[in-house]
Each structure stands twice: as C-alpha cells, then as structure tokens.
PDB file of C-alpha atoms in Angstrom:
ATOM      1  CA  UNK T   1     141.876 278.428   5.189  1.00 64.00           C
ATOM      2  CA  UNK T   2     143.816 275.355   4.695  1.00 77.00           C
ATOM      3  CA  UNK T   3     143.749 273.156   7.304  1.00 88.00           C
ATOM      4  CA  UNK T   4     145.120 269.521   7.967  1.00 93.00           C
ATOM      5  CA  UNK T   5     143.613 267.292  10.512  1.00 95.00           C
ATOM      6  CA  UNK T   6     145.207 264.094  11.654  1.00 97.00           C
ATOM      7  CA  UNK T   7     143.431 261.206  13.562  1.00 97.00           C
ATOM      8  CA  UNK T   8     143.920 260.093  16.142  1.00 97.00           C
ATOM      9  CA  UNK T   9     146.243 262.913  17.717  1.00 96.00           C
ATOM     10  CA  UNK T  10     147.911 259.825  20.086  1.00 96.00           C
ATOM     11  CA  UNK T  11     147.882 256.328  20.223  1.00 97.00           C
ATOM     12  CA  UNK T  12     149.172 253.208  22.101  1.00 97.00           C
ATOM     13  CA  UNK T  13     149.374 250.029  21.349  1.00 96.00           C
ATOM     14  CA  UNK T  14     150.679 246.659  21.629  1.00 96.00           C
ATOM     15  CA  UNK T  15     153.803 245.107  19.948  1.00 97.00           C
ATOM     16  CA  UNK T  16     152.411 243.540  16.932  1.00 96.00           C
ATOM     17  CA  UNK T  17     149.559 245.198  16.138  1.00 96.00           C
ATOM     18  CA  UNK T  18     148.752 247.518  13.435  1.00 97.00           C
ATOM     19  CA  UNK T  19     147.848 251.177  13.495  1.00 97.00           C
ATOM     20  CA  UNK T  20     146.311 253.523  11.133  1.00 97.00           C
ATOM     21  CA  UNK T  21     146.740 257.022  10.855  1.00 98.00           C
ATOM     22  CA  UNK T  22     144.352 259.368   9.047  1.00 97.00           C
ATOM     23  CA  UNK T  23     145.272 262.659   7.312  1.00 96.00           C
ATOM     24  CA  UNK T  24     142.424 264.891   5.853  1.00 95.00           C
ATOM     25  CA  UNK T  25     142.677 268.115   4.149  1.00 91.00           C
ATOM     26  CA  UNK T  26     139.509 269.535   5.581  1.00 90.00           C
ATOM     27  CA  UNK T  27     139.150 272.875   3.376  1.00 84.00           C
ATOM     28  CA  UNK T  28     141.053 272.344   0.012  1.00 83.00           C
ATOM     29  CA  UNK T  29     141.944 269.273  -1.931  1.00 84.00           C
ATOM     30  CA  UNK T  30     145.363 267.903  -2.034  1.00 84.00           C
ATOM     31  CA  UNK T  31     146.744 265.762  -4.664  1.00 81.00           C
ATOM     32  CA  UNK T  32     149.983 265.081  -2.818  1.00 88.00           C
ATOM     33  CA  UNK T  33     150.367 264.613   1.089  1.00 92.00           C
ATOM     34  CA  UNK T  34     153.423 263.902   2.489  1.00 93.00           C
ATOM     35  CA  UNK T  35     154.318 261.529   5.572  1.00 96.00           C
ATOM     36  CA  UNK T  36     157.105 262.767   8.318  1.00 96.00           C
ATOM     37  CA  UNK T  37     158.411 260.920  11.354  1.00 96.00           C
ATOM     38  CA  UNK T  38     160.137 263.214  14.154  1.00 94.00           C
ATOM     39  CA  UNK T  39     162.301 261.775  16.661  1.00 89.00           C
ATOM     40  CA  UNK T  40     162.350 263.608  19.713  1.00 84.00           C
ATOM     41  CA  UNK T  41     164.618 266.874  19.205  1.00 80.00           C
ATOM     42  CA  UNK T  42     165.484 265.855  16.140  1.00 85.00           C
ATOM     43  CA  UNK T  43     164.247 266.901  12.213  1.00 88.00           C
ATOM     44  CA  UNK T  44     161.363 265.930  10.140  1.00 92.00           C
ATOM     45  CA  UNK T  45     162.239 262.784   8.133  1.00 92.00           C
ATOM     46  CA  UNK T  46     160.475 262.544   5.139  1.00 92.00           C
ATOM     47  CA  UNK T  47     158.751 258.986   5.084  1.00 95.00           C
ATOM     48  CA  UNK T  48     157.146 258.935   1.632  1.00 94.00           C
ATOM     49  CA  UNK T  49     154.923 260.863  -0.931  1.00 92.00           C
ATOM     50  CA  UNK T  50     151.270 259.913  -1.245  1.00 90.00           C
ATOM     51  CA  UNK T  51     149.607 261.026  -4.631  1.00 86.00           C
ATOM     52  CA  UNK T  52     145.930 260.734  -5.023  1.00 83.00           C
ATOM     53  CA  UNK T  53     145.021 257.462  -7.333  1.00 81.00           C
ATOM     54  CA  UNK T  54     148.791 256.070  -7.411  1.00 84.00           C
ATOM     55  CA  UNK T  55     151.150 254.239  -5.574  1.00 88.00           C
ATOM     56  CA  UNK T  56     153.241 256.146  -2.538  1.00 92.00           C
ATOM     57  CA  UNK T  57     156.838 256.505  -3.438  1.00 92.00           C
ATOM     58  CA  UNK T  58     159.085 255.735  -0.038  1.00 94.00           C
ATOM     59  CA  UNK T  59     162.252 257.288   0.486  1.00 92.00           C
ATOM     60  CA  UNK T  60     164.989 255.180   0.997  1.00 91.00           C
ATOM     61  CA  UNK T  61     165.381 253.108   3.926  1.00 93.00           C
ATOM     62  CA  UNK T  62     161.534 253.188   4.564  1.00 95.00           C
ATOM     63  CA  UNK T  63     159.732 250.061   4.665  1.00 94.00           C
ATOM     64  CA  UNK T  64     156.787 250.294   2.402  1.00 92.00           C
ATOM     65  CA  UNK T  65     155.456 246.940   3.414  1.00 94.00           C
ATOM     66  CA  UNK T  66     155.762 248.021   6.871  1.00 96.00           C
ATOM     67  CA  UNK T  67     154.201 251.693   6.644  1.00 97.00           C
ATOM     68  CA  UNK T  68     151.196 251.099   4.249  1.00 96.00           C
ATOM     69  CA  UNK T  69     149.924 254.300   2.582  1.00 94.00           C
ATOM     70  CA  UNK T  70     146.742 254.790   0.526  1.00 91.00           C
ATOM     71  CA  UNK T  71     145.679 258.312  -0.928  1.00 89.00           C
ATOM     72  CA  UNK T  72     142.228 257.350  -2.038  1.00 83.00           C
ATOM     73  CA  UNK T  73     140.609 260.460  -2.286  1.00 88.00           C
ATOM     74  CA  UNK T  74     141.666 264.160  -2.780  1.00 87.00           C
ATOM     75  CA  UNK T  75     141.136 264.824   0.875  1.00 90.00           C
ATOM     76  CA  UNK T  76     142.368 261.559   2.514  1.00 93.00           C
ATOM     77  CA  UNK T  77     145.663 259.719   3.183  1.00 94.00           C
ATOM     78  CA  UNK T  78     146.290 257.063   5.482  1.00 96.00           C
ATOM     79  CA  UNK T  79     149.271 255.749   7.028  1.00 97.00           C
ATOM     80  CA  UNK T  80     149.188 252.165   8.517  1.00 97.00           C
ATOM     81  CA  UNK T  81     152.004 251.086  10.494  1.00 97.00           C
ATOM     82  CA  UNK T  82     151.906 247.496  10.211  1.00 97.00           C
ATOM     83  CA  UNK T  83     153.071 244.617  12.899  1.00 96.00           C
ATOM     84  CA  UNK T  84     154.271 247.536  15.002  1.00 96.00           C
ATOM     85  CA  UNK T  85     157.146 247.431  17.452  1.00 96.00           C
ATOM     86  CA  UNK T  86     158.660 249.520  20.009  1.00 96.00           C
ATOM     87  CA  UNK T  87     161.419 251.245  17.672  1.00 95.00           C
ATOM     88  CA  UNK T  88     158.152 252.567  15.697  1.00 96.00           C
ATOM     89  CA  UNK T  89     157.142 254.581  18.469  1.00 96.00           C
ATOM     90  CA  UNK T  90     157.533 258.391  17.040  1.00 96.00           C
ATOM     91  CA  UNK T  91     155.538 261.473  16.319  1.00 96.00           C
ATOM     92  CA  UNK T  92     154.007 261.305  12.597  1.00 97.00           C
ATOM     93  CA  UNK T  93     153.159 264.256  10.755  1.00 97.00           C
ATOM     94  CA  UNK T  94     151.313 264.453   7.403  1.00 96.00           C
ATOM     95  CA  UNK T  95     151.475 267.705   5.324  1.00 93.00           C
ATOM     96  CA  UNK T  96     149.436 268.803   2.312  1.00 90.00           C
ATOM     97  CA  UNK T  97     150.387 270.929  -0.906  1.00 83.00           C
ATOM     98  CA  UNK T  98     147.814 273.008  -1.926  1.00 72.00           C
ATOM     99  CA  UNK T  99     147.979 273.877  -5.671  1.00 60.00           C
ATOM    100  CA  UNK T 100     149.571 277.054  -6.587  1.00 53.00           C
ATOM    101  CA  UNK T 101     149.661 277.989 -10.356  1.00 49.00           C
ATOM    102  CA  UNK T 102     147.652 275.138 -11.383  1.00 46.00           C
ATOM    103  CA  UNK T 103     150.382 273.064 -10.628  1.00 46.00           C
ATOM    104  CA  UNK T 104     150.957 271.551  -7.286  1.00 46.00           C
ATOM    105  CA  UNK T 105     153.803 273.427  -5.533  1.00 52.00           C
ATOM    106  CA  UNK T 106     156.237 272.886  -2.436  1.00 55.00           C
ATOM    107  CA  UNK T 107     156.185 276.349  -1.344  1.00 58.00           C
ATOM    108  CA  UNK T 108     152.187 275.816  -0.395  1.00 70.00           C
ATOM    109  CA  UNK T 109     152.244 273.210   2.079  1.00 80.00           C
ATOM    110  CA  UNK T 110     150.134 272.717   5.148  1.00 88.00           C
ATOM    111  CA  UNK T 111     151.109 270.164   8.452  1.00 92.00           C
ATOM    112  CA  UNK T 112     148.756 268.370  10.160  1.00 95.00           C
ATOM    113  CA  UNK T 113     149.035 268.645  14.023  1.00 95.00           C
ATOM    114  CA  UNK T 114     151.052 265.426  14.266  1.00 96.00           C
ATOM    115  CA  UNK T 115     149.866 261.630  15.899  1.00 97.00           C
ATOM    116  CA  UNK T 116     151.910 260.123  18.559  1.00 96.00           C
ATOM    117  CA  UNK T 117     152.729 256.818  18.545  1.00 97.00           C
ATOM    118  CA  UNK T 118     153.838 254.581  21.285  1.00 96.00           C
ATOM    119  CA  UNK T 119     154.150 250.896  20.904  1.00 96.00           C
ATOM    120  CA  UNK T 120     154.588 249.250  24.047  1.00 96.00           C
TER     121      UNK T 120
ATOM    122  CA  UNK M   1     175.399 265.293   0.767  1.00 74.00           C
ATOM    123  CA  UNK M   2     173.069 267.990   1.184  1.00 75.00           C
ATOM    124  CA  UNK M   3     172.983 269.045   4.488  1.00 86.00           C
ATOM    125  CA  UNK M   4     170.663 271.800   6.480  1.00 91.00           C
ATOM    126  CA  UNK M   5     172.554 272.872  10.101  1.00 92.00           C
ATOM    127  CA  UNK M   6     170.903 274.928  12.878  1.00 93.00           C
ATOM    128  CA  UNK M   7     172.156 275.384  15.843  1.00 83.00           C
ATOM    129  CA  UNK M   8     170.945 272.568  18.415  1.00 75.00           C
ATOM    130  CA  UNK M   9     171.767 274.742  21.720  1.00 82.00           C
ATOM    131  CA  UNK M  10     168.962 276.448  23.000  1.00 90.00           C
ATOM    132  CA  UNK M  11     169.132 280.049  22.498  1.00 95.00           C
ATOM    133  CA  UNK M  12     167.624 282.021  25.828  1.00 96.00           C
ATOM    134  CA  UNK M  13     166.913 285.760  25.533  1.00 96.00           C
ATOM    135  CA  UNK M  14     165.274 288.068  27.857  1.00 97.00           C
ATOM    136  CA  UNK M  15     161.603 289.774  26.686  1.00 97.00           C
ATOM    137  CA  UNK M  16     161.937 292.321  24.656  1.00 97.00           C
ATOM    138  CA  UNK M  17     165.113 291.616  22.765  1.00 97.00           C
ATOM    139  CA  UNK M  18     165.792 290.374  19.447  1.00 97.00           C
ATOM    140  CA  UNK M  19     166.047 286.695  18.843  1.00 96.00           C
ATOM    141  CA  UNK M  20     168.271 285.711  15.926  1.00 97.00           C
ATOM    142  CA  UNK M  21     168.431 282.222  14.462  1.00 97.00           C
ATOM    143  CA  UNK M  22     170.899 280.762  11.944  1.00 96.00           C
ATOM    144  CA  UNK M  23     170.242 278.306   9.153  1.00 96.00           C
ATOM    145  CA  UNK M  24     172.830 277.025   6.997  1.00 96.00           C
ATOM    146  CA  UNK M  25     172.889 275.137   4.213  1.00 94.00           C
ATOM    147  CA  UNK M  26     175.789 272.701   1.969  1.00 90.00           C
ATOM    148  CA  UNK M  27     174.960 271.292  -1.083  1.00 85.00           C
ATOM    149  CA  UNK M  28     171.730 272.955  -2.488  1.00 81.00           C
ATOM    150  CA  UNK M  29     170.966 275.705  -4.269  1.00 82.00           C
ATOM    151  CA  UNK M  30     167.210 276.298  -3.507  1.00 83.00           C
ATOM    152  CA  UNK M  31     165.198 278.400  -5.260  1.00 82.00           C
ATOM    153  CA  UNK M  32     163.564 279.337  -1.740  1.00 86.00           C
ATOM    154  CA  UNK M  33     163.727 278.843   1.892  1.00 90.00           C
ATOM    155  CA  UNK M  34     161.250 278.312   4.502  1.00 92.00           C
ATOM    156  CA  UNK M  35     160.748 279.057   8.437  1.00 95.00           C
ATOM    157  CA  UNK M  36     158.429 277.142  10.580  1.00 95.00           C
ATOM    158  CA  UNK M  37     157.681 277.360  14.142  1.00 96.00           C
ATOM    159  CA  UNK M  38     156.773 274.058  15.975  1.00 95.00           C
ATOM    160  CA  UNK M  39     155.378 273.832  19.574  1.00 94.00           C
ATOM    161  CA  UNK M  40     155.974 270.796  21.670  1.00 91.00           C
ATOM    162  CA  UNK M  41     153.832 267.771  20.312  1.00 90.00           C
ATOM    163  CA  UNK M  42     152.639 269.558  17.482  1.00 92.00           C
ATOM    164  CA  UNK M  43     153.180 269.891  14.050  1.00 92.00           C
ATOM    165  CA  UNK M  44     155.184 272.824  12.160  1.00 93.00           C
ATOM    166  CA  UNK M  45     153.032 276.158  11.515  1.00 91.00           C
ATOM    167  CA  UNK M  46     154.282 277.939   8.223  1.00 89.00           C
ATOM    168  CA  UNK M  47     155.689 281.446   9.016  1.00 93.00           C
ATOM    169  CA  UNK M  48     157.639 282.968   6.189  1.00 92.00           C
ATOM    170  CA  UNK M  49     159.168 281.873   2.914  1.00 90.00           C
ATOM    171  CA  UNK M  50     161.950 283.793   1.026  1.00 91.00           C
ATOM    172  CA  UNK M  51     163.308 283.344  -2.236  1.00 89.00           C
ATOM    173  CA  UNK M  52     166.659 283.164  -4.032  1.00 87.00           C
ATOM    174  CA  UNK M  53     166.037 286.670  -5.678  1.00 89.00           C
ATOM    175  CA  UNK M  54     164.903 288.273  -2.381  1.00 91.00           C
ATOM    176  CA  UNK M  55     167.463 289.296   0.101  1.00 88.00           C
ATOM    177  CA  UNK M  56     165.086 290.206   2.746  1.00 95.00           C
ATOM    178  CA  UNK M  57     161.796 289.542   4.076  1.00 94.00           C
ATOM    179  CA  UNK M  58     159.540 291.189   6.894  1.00 95.00           C
ATOM    180  CA  UNK M  59     156.209 289.841   8.597  1.00 93.00           C
ATOM    181  CA  UNK M  60     155.217 291.651  11.518  1.00 95.00           C
ATOM    182  CA  UNK M  61     157.519 291.187  14.259  1.00 97.00           C
ATOM    183  CA  UNK M  62     160.027 288.616  11.646  1.00 97.00           C
ATOM    184  CA  UNK M  63     162.413 289.282   9.522  1.00 97.00           C
ATOM    185  CA  UNK M  64     164.152 286.548   7.279  1.00 97.00           C
ATOM    186  CA  UNK M  65     167.851 287.392   5.180  1.00 96.00           C
ATOM    187  CA  UNK M  66     168.521 284.776   2.594  1.00 94.00           C
ATOM    188  CA  UNK M  67     172.191 285.086   1.544  1.00 93.00           C
ATOM    189  CA  UNK M  68     172.939 282.395  -1.351  1.00 90.00           C
ATOM    190  CA  UNK M  69     176.298 283.204  -1.426  1.00 92.00           C
ATOM    191  CA  UNK M  70     176.955 282.475   2.034  1.00 93.00           C
ATOM    192  CA  UNK M  71     174.473 279.440   1.877  1.00 93.00           C
ATOM    193  CA  UNK M  72     172.844 281.076   5.285  1.00 95.00           C
ATOM    194  CA  UNK M  73     169.578 282.280   6.236  1.00 95.00           C
ATOM    195  CA  UNK M  74     168.967 284.709   9.668  1.00 97.00           C
ATOM    196  CA  UNK M  75     165.641 284.902  11.049  1.00 97.00           C
ATOM    197  CA  UNK M  76     165.219 287.628  13.642  1.00 97.00           C
ATOM    198  CA  UNK M  77     162.142 287.854  15.993  1.00 98.00           C
ATOM    199  CA  UNK M  78     162.041 291.701  17.177  1.00 97.00           C
ATOM    200  CA  UNK M  79     160.561 292.708  20.470  1.00 97.00           C
ATOM    201  CA  UNK M  80     160.254 289.176  21.624  1.00 97.00           C
ATOM    202  CA  UNK M  81     157.740 287.945  24.032  1.00 97.00           C
ATOM    203  CA  UNK M  82     157.768 284.524  25.827  1.00 97.00           C
ATOM    204  CA  UNK M  83     154.776 283.459  23.446  1.00 97.00           C
ATOM    205  CA  UNK M  84     157.497 283.116  21.039  1.00 98.00           C
ATOM    206  CA  UNK M  85     158.964 280.649  22.850  1.00 97.00           C
ATOM    207  CA  UNK M  86     159.106 277.223  20.586  1.00 97.00           C
ATOM    208  CA  UNK M  87     161.682 275.525  18.085  1.00 96.00           C
ATOM    209  CA  UNK M  88     161.959 276.930  15.039  1.00 97.00           C
ATOM    210  CA  UNK M  89     162.866 274.983  12.020  1.00 95.00           C
ATOM    211  CA  UNK M  90     163.882 276.124   8.632  1.00 95.00           C
ATOM    212  CA  UNK M  91     163.078 274.373   5.461  1.00 92.00           C
ATOM    213  CA  UNK M  92     164.315 274.049   1.923  1.00 89.00           C
ATOM    214  CA  UNK M  93     163.125 272.411  -0.924  1.00 79.00           C
ATOM    215  CA  UNK M  94     164.264 268.752  -1.654  1.00 71.00           C
ATOM    216  CA  UNK M  95     163.886 266.458  -4.620  1.00 67.00           C
ATOM    217  CA  UNK M  96     160.475 265.687  -3.565  1.00 67.00           C
ATOM    218  CA  UNK M  97     159.340 267.342  -0.558  1.00 77.00           C
ATOM    219  CA  UNK M  98     160.822 270.225   2.080  1.00 84.00           C
ATOM    220  CA  UNK M  99     163.976 269.363   3.737  1.00 87.00           C
ATOM    221  CA  UNK M 100     164.105 270.397   7.335  1.00 91.00           C
ATOM    222  CA  UNK M 101     167.142 271.489   9.626  1.00 92.00           C
ATOM    223  CA  UNK M 102     166.794 269.979  13.295  1.00 91.00           C
ATOM    224  CA  UNK M 103     165.457 273.323  14.911  1.00 94.00           C
ATOM    225  CA  UNK M 104     166.487 275.368  17.232  1.00 95.00           C
ATOM    226  CA  UNK M 105     164.910 275.970  20.484  1.00 95.00           C
ATOM    227  CA  UNK M 106     164.286 279.568  21.634  1.00 97.00           C
ATOM    228  CA  UNK M 107     163.280 279.989  25.128  1.00 97.00           C
ATOM    229  CA  UNK M 108     162.247 284.147  25.986  1.00 97.00           C
ATOM    230  CA  UNK M 109     162.444 284.739  29.345  1.00 96.00           C
ATOM    231  CA  UNK M 110     160.068 287.448  31.037  1.00 93.00           C
TER     232      UNK M 110
END
C-alpha cells in the first residue's frame, strides 16, 4: 500500500513553455503533499507544502507565481512550472502524507518516483 | 542554522562486509530521524525510522543507531550485497516537512 505516482516521469520542453507535473496517491487519501526539487548529487530541497483545498505554502526563495501548485482533491496535486527556463531543469519529487493516529504526521511520508524536467 | 551532514564521498566496500554510514546534525532537536534509499533517477524509498527515545533499531540486515547527545545517527548494512549499491539519505523532521541530508553513495563491489 501507500503508493505515490508521478506523471510524466520525464519531460523535455522549450524555454518559455509551461509544464505540468501530476502527483497522485493511488491507494490512500493525502490531505498534505510536498514538492521537492533535487539537483545532481545534491539533497532534496523542499519547495512547497500543498494542502487539499487551500493555498500552498512555499519555502523561502521559491517563486509562487513560477511554481503553481494545485491540490484539488485528496489524491492529486499538480505542480506547474510556468515560463520554464534552462535553470528550472531539475528532478522534481512529490511526497504524500498518510494519516496516523487521526492526524497527518511527517513520519508516514511516501515519495513519488520523480519527474526529470529538461528545459532547452 | 540547522544543518545535516552526511559524508559526501562515496563509500566503497566489498560484498559481505558491513557498511556504516554517518549522519550528523546541528541545531536540531528532532523527535525522530529517518533513513531512505535513493537509486539514480528515482524517488527516495523509506527504510527505517528511529525515535529520540530509541537507541537502536533493526530491520533485517539494516541497523540504525541514534545518539541525541552526539547528534549523530549511524546506519549499518550487514552482509552487504551489490544490490545494496545506492545513495542513502538521512532525514529529520523539519518545520513543515522532512529535511534531508545530501546523501552518501554506497558502492558494494562483488
């Protein structure tokens, strides 16, 4: 159980275009999902926390107008990279919280397989 | 500021030996610490969680220790196999989500 999928797994786009990445919890409901990005041989950096039915909370330094997050249902969060540029090329990973003891808890977090974005 | 340090150099060991990876942290008082495995081009996969009141935790060939005085966790893989080759990340609970170390790449030679 507790499977998280991401789509697409890999995307190549031209500079200036927008790209949407989907994150789905397949067999559980996730009120909270997280979006990370990872550069080669670097750590995962939290970009934003996505809560179902409310606005995402962005980490310092992450442009909310550039990285649009929508969490429209309990099983789906989307990240849209708007007007993508080559420096946005990265590995984007989402994770979802299961609910433990009746409340979300960071100790039960499941990660998607990641999306490799390349902006030409 | 809060900092998590893992040995950024790759760890190369022979098959059958025990691999020991280190995670040090500063300016944290985490209630728990987690270890993940990440293969190239893939998302992290959860391995073990150890809480602040636990000194040691085991799962099959894996063992994790947690020393809150030293602010250090050790991750051991006994009887290592080439299939254990991957990057291993430690993670601490952050303000809103997990905060990850940069990971240590383990290479097990046959």
